[in-house]
PDB file of C-alpha atoms in Angstrom:
ATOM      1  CA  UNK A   1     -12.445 -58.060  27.979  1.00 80.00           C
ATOM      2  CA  UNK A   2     -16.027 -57.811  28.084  1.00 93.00           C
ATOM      3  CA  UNK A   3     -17.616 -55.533  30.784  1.00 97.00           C
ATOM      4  CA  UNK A   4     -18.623 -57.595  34.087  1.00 98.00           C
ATOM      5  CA  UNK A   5     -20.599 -56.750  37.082  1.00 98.00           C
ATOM      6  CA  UNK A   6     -18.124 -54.970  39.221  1.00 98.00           C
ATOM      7  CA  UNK A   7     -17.322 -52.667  35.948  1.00 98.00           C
ATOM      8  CA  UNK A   8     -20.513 -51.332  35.923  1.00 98.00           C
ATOM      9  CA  UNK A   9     -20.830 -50.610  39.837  1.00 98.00           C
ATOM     10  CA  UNK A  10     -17.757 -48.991  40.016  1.00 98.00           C
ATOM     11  CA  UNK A  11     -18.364 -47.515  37.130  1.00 98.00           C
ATOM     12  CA  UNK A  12     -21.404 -46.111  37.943  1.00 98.00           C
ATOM     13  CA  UNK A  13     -19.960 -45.193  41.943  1.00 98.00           C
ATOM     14  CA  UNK A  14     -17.242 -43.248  40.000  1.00 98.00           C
ATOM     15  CA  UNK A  15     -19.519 -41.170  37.362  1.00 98.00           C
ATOM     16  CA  UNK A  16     -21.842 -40.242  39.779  1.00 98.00           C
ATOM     17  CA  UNK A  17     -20.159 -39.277  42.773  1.00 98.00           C
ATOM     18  CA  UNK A  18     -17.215 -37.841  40.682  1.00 98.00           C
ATOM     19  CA  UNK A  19     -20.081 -35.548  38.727  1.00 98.00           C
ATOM     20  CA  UNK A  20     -22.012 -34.682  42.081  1.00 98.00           C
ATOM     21  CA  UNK A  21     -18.510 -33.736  43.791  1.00 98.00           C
ATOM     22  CA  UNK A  22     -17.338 -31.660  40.354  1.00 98.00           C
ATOM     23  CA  UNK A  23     -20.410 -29.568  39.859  1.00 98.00           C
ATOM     24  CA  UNK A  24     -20.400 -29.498  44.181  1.00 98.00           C
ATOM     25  CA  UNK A  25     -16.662 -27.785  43.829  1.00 98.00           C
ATOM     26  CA  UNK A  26     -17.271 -25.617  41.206  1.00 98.00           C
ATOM     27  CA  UNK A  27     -20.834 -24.270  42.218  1.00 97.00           C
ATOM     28  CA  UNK A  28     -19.153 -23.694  45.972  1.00 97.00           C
ATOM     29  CA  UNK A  29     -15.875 -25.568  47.011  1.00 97.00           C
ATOM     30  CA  UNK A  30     -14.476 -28.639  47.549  1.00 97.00           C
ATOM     31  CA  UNK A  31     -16.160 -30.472  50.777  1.00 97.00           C
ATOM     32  CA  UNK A  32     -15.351 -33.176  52.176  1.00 98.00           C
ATOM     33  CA  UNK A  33     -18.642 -33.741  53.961  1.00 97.00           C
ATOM     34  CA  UNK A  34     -20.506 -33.593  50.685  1.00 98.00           C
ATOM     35  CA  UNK A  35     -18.023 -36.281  49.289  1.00 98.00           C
ATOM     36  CA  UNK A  36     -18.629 -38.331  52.054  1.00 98.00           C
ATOM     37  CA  UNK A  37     -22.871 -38.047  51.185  1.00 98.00           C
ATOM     38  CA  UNK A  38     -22.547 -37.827  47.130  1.00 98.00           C
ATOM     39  CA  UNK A  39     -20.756 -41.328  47.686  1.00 98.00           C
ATOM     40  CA  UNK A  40     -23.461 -42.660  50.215  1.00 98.00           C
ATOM     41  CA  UNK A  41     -26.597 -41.229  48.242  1.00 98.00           C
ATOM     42  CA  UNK A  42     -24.945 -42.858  44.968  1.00 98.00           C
ATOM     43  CA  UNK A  43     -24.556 -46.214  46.235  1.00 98.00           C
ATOM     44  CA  UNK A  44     -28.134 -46.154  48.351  1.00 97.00           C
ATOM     45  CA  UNK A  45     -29.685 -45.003  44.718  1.00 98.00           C
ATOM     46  CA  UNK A  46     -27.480 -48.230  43.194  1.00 98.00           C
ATOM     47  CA  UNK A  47     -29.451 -50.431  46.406  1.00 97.00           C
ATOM     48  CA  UNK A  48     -32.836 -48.794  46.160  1.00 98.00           C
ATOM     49  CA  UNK A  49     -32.629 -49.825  42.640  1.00 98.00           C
ATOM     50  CA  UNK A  50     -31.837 -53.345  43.463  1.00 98.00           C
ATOM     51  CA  UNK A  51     -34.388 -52.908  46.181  1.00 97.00           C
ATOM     52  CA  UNK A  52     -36.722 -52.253  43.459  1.00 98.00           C
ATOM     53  CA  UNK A  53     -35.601 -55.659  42.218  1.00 98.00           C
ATOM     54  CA  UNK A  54     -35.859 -57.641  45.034  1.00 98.00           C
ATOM     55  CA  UNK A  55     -39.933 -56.162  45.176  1.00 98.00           C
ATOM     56  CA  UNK A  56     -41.077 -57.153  41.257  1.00 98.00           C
ATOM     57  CA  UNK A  57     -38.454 -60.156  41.072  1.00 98.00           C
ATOM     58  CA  UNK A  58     -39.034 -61.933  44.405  1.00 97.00           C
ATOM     59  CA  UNK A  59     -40.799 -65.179  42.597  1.00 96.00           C
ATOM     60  CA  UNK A  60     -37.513 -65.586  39.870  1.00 96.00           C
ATOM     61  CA  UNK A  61     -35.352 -64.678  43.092  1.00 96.00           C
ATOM     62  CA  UNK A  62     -36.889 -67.288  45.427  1.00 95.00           C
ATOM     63  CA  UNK A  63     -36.588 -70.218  42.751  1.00 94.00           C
ATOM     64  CA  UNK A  64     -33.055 -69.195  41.660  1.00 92.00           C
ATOM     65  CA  UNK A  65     -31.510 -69.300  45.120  1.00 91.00           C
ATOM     66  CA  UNK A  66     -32.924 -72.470  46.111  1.00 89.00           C
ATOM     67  CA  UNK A  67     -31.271 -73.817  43.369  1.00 89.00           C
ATOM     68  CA  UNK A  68     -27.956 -72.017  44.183  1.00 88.00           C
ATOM     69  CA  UNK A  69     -28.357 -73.265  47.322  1.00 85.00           C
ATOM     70  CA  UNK A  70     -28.569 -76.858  46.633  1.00 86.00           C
ATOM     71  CA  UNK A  71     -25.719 -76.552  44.614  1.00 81.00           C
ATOM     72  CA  UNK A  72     -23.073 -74.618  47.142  1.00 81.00           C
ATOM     73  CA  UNK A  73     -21.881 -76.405  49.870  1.00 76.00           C
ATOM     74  CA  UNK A  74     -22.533 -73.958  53.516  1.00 72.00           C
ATOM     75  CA  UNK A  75     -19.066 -73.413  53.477  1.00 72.00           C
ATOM     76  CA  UNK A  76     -17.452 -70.058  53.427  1.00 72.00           C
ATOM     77  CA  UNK A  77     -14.877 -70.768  50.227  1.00 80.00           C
ATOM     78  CA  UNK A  78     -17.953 -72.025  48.316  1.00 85.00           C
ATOM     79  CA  UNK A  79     -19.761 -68.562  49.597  1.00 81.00           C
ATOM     80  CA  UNK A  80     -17.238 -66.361  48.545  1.00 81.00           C
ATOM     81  CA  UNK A  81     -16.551 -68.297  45.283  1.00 87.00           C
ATOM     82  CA  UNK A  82     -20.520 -67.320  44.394  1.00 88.00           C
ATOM     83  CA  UNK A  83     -20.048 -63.991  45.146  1.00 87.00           C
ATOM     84  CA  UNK A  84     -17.150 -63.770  43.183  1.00 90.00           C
ATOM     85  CA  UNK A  85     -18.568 -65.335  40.413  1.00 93.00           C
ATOM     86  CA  UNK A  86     -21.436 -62.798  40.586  1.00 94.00           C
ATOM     87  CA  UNK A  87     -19.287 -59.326  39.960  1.00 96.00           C
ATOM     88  CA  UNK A  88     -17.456 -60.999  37.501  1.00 96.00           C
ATOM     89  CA  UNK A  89     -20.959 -61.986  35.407  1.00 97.00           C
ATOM     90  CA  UNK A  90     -20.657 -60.312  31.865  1.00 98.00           C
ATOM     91  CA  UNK A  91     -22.872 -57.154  32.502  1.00 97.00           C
ATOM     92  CA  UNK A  92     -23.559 -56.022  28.290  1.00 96.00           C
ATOM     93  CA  UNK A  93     -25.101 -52.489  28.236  1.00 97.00           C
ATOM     94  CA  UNK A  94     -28.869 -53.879  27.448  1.00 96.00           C
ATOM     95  CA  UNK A  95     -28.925 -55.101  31.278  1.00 97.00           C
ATOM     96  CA  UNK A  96     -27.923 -51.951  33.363  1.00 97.00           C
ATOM     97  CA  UNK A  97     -31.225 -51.106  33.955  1.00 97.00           C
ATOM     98  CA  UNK A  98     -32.724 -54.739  33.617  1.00 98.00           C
ATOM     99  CA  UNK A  99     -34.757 -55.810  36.980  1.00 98.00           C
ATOM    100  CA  UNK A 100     -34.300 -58.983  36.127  1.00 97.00           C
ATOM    101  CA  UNK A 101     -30.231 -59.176  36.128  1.00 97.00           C
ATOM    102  CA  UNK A 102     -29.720 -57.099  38.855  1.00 98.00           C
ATOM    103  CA  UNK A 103     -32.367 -59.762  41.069  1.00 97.00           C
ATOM    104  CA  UNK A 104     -29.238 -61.566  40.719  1.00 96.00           C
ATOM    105  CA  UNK A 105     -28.130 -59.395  43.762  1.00 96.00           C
ATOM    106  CA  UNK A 106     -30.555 -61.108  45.704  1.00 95.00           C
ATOM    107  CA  UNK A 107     -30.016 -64.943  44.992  1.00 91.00           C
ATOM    108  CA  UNK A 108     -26.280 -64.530  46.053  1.00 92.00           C
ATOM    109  CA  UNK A 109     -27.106 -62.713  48.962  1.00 90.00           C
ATOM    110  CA  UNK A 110     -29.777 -65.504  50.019  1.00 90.00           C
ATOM    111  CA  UNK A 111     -26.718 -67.339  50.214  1.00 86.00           C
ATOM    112  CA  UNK A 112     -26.347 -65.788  53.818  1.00 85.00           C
ATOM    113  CA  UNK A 113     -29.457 -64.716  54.732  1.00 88.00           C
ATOM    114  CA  UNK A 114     -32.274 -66.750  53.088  1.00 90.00           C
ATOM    115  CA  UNK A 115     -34.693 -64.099  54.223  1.00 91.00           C
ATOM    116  CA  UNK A 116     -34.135 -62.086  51.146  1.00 93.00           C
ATOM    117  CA  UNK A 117     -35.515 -65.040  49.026  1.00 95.00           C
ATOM    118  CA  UNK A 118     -38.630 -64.870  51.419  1.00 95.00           C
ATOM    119  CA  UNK A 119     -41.989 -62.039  51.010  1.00 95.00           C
ATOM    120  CA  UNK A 120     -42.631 -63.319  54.599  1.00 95.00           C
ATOM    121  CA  UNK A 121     -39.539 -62.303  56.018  1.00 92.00           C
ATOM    122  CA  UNK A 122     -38.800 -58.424  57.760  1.00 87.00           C
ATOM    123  CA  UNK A 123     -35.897 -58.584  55.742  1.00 88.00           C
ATOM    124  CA  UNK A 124     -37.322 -58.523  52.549  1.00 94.00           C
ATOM    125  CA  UNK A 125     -40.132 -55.655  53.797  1.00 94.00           C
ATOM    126  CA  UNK A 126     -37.675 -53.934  54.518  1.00 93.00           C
ATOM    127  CA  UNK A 127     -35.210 -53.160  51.981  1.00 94.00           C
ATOM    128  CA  UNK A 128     -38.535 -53.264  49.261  1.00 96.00           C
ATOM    129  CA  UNK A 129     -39.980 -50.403  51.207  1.00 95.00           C
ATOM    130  CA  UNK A 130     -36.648 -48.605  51.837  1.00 95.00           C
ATOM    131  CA  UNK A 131     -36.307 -48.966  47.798  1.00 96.00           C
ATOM    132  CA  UNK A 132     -39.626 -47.503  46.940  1.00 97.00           C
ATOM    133  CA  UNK A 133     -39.678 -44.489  50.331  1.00 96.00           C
ATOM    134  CA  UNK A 134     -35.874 -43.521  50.053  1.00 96.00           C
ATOM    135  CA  UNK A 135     -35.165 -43.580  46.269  1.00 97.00           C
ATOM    136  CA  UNK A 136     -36.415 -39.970  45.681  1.00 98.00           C
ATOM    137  CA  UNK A 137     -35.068 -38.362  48.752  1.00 98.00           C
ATOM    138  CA  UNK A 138     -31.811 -39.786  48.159  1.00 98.00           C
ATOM    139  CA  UNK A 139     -31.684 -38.255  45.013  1.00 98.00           C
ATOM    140  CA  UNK A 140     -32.871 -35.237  46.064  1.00 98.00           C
ATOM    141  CA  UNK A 141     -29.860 -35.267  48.768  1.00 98.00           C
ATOM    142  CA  UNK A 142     -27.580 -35.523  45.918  1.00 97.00           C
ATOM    143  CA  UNK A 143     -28.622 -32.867  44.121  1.00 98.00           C
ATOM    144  CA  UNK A 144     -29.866 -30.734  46.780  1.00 97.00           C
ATOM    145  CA  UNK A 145     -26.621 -30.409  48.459  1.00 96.00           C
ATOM    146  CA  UNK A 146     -25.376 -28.270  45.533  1.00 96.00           C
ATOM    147  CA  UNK A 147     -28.354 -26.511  44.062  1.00 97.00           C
ATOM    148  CA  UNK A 148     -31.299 -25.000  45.797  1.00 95.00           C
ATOM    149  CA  UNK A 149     -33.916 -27.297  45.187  1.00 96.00           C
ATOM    150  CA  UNK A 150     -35.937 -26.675  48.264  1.00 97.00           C
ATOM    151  CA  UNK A 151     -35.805 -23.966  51.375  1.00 97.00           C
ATOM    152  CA  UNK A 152     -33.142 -25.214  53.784  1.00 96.00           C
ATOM    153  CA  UNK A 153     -35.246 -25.929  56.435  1.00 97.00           C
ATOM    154  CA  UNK A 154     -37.687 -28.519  54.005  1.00 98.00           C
ATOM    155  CA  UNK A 155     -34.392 -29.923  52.265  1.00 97.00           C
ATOM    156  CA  UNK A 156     -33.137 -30.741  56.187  1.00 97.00           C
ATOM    157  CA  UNK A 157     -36.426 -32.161  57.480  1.00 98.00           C
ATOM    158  CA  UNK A 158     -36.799 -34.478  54.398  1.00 97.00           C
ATOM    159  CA  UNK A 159     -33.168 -35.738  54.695  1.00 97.00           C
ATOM    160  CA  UNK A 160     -33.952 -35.933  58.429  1.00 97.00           C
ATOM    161  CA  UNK A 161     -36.154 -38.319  57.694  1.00 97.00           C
ATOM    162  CA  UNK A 162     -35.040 -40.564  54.852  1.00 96.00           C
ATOM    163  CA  UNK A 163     -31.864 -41.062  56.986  1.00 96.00           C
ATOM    164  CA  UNK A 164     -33.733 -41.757  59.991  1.00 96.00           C
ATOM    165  CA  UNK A 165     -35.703 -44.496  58.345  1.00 94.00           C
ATOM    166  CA  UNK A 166     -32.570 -45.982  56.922  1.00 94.00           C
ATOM    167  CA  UNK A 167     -30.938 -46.370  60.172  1.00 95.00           C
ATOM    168  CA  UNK A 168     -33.626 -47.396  61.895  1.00 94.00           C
ATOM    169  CA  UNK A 169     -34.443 -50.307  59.233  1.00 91.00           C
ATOM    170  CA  UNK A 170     -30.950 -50.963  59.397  1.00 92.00           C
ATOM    171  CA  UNK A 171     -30.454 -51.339  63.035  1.00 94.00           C
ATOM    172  CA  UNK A 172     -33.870 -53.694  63.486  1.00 92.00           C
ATOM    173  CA  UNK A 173     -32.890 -56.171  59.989  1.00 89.00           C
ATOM    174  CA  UNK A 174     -29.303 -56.628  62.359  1.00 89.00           C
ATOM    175  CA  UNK A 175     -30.950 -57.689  65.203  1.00 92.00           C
ATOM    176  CA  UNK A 176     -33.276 -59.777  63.232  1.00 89.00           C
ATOM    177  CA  UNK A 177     -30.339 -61.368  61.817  1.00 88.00           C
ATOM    178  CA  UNK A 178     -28.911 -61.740  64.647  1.00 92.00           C
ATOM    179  CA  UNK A 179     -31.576 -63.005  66.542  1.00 92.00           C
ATOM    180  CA  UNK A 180     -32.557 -65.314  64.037  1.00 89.00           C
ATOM    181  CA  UNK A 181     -29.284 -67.015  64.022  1.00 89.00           C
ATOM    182  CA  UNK A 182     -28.459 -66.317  60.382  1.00 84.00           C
ATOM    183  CA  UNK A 183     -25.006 -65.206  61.644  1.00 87.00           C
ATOM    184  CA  UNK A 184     -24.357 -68.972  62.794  1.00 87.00           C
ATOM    185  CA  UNK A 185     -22.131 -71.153  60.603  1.00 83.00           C
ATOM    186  CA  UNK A 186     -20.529 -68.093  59.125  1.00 82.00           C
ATOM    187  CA  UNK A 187     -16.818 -66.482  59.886  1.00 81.00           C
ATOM    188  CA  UNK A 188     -16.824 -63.092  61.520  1.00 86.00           C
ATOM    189  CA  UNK A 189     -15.727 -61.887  57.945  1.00 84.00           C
ATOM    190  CA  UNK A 190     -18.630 -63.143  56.054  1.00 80.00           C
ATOM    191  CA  UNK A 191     -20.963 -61.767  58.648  1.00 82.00           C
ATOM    192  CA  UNK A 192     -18.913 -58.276  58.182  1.00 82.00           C
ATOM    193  CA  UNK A 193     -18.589 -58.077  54.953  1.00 76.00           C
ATOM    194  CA  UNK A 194     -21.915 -59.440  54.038  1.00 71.00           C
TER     195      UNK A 194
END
């Protein structure tokens, strides 16, 4: 079976989370706090990455979902079906760290909010700036929270901050999507999930 999509995420959710909770519990103790943020700092690292795809891929992602659009009927089966199709995508080792593939993100995702497809859009300003400000921090996070990388007091006030602006970006793209009426003409699940 070759390796797909939702291989490598999990794979990578697993390795790094797993590793940042091991070397957590053996430096200190087990946590279950610091579970809680090695999890959420390694998938935000996963999206800033993808962020950082969305930034330098925009033009391949704005073509690409146009055409995925004209081809999927605004129906929620043929939604999920595209999805689907996405994490099973053959994933070979070469593209792991290929801009390009992971754009791919992007296209499906267009599929329910077109704004990602768009450089005009809030949207897409803000997940490319959350993907260039946050990357660093949240990596700092993960390590941080089991080696002294930084005084307390620093470590807190940057971490303060990255969260803050994730939050805050997160809160203002809902009501954007919400206000926009992207929501409409998709179930309660889709606009959950997605």
């Amino acid at each position: 079976m070759p390796i797909v999509v939702a291989h490598v995420i999990v794979g990578y959710l697993v390795a790094t989370t797993g590793a940042a909770v091991y070397l957590h519990a053996k430096t200190h103790a087990v946590n279950t706090t610091q579970i809680f943020l090695a999890f959420f700092c390694s998938l935000n690292a996963l999206i800033c990455f993808w962020e950082l795809a969305l930034a330098y891929r925009i033009d391949v992602i704005k073509r690409l979902a146009g055409e995925l659009r004209k081809g999927t009927k605004d129906a929620q089966s043929d939604r999920f079906r595209v999805v689907g199709r996405f994490f099973l995508l053959p994933c070979p080792v070469r593209q792991w760290f290929s801009l390009t593939f992971w754009a791919r993100v992007w296209w499906t995702y267009a599929l329910y909010d077109p704004s990602y497809a768009d450089r005009t859009t809030f949207g897409f300003w803000i997940d490319v700036s959350n993907g260039h400000v946050t990357l660093l921090p949240t990596l700092l996070c993960l390590v941080g929270m089991t080696y002294d990388v930084l005084d307390a007091r620093t470590f807190g006030i940057i971490n303060l901050l990255a969260f803050y602006q994730e939050f805050v970006g997160t809160v203002i793209y809902f009501c954007t999507y919400f206000f926009n009426g992207r929501h409409r003409g998709k179930s309660a699940l889709e606009v959950g999930v997605f």
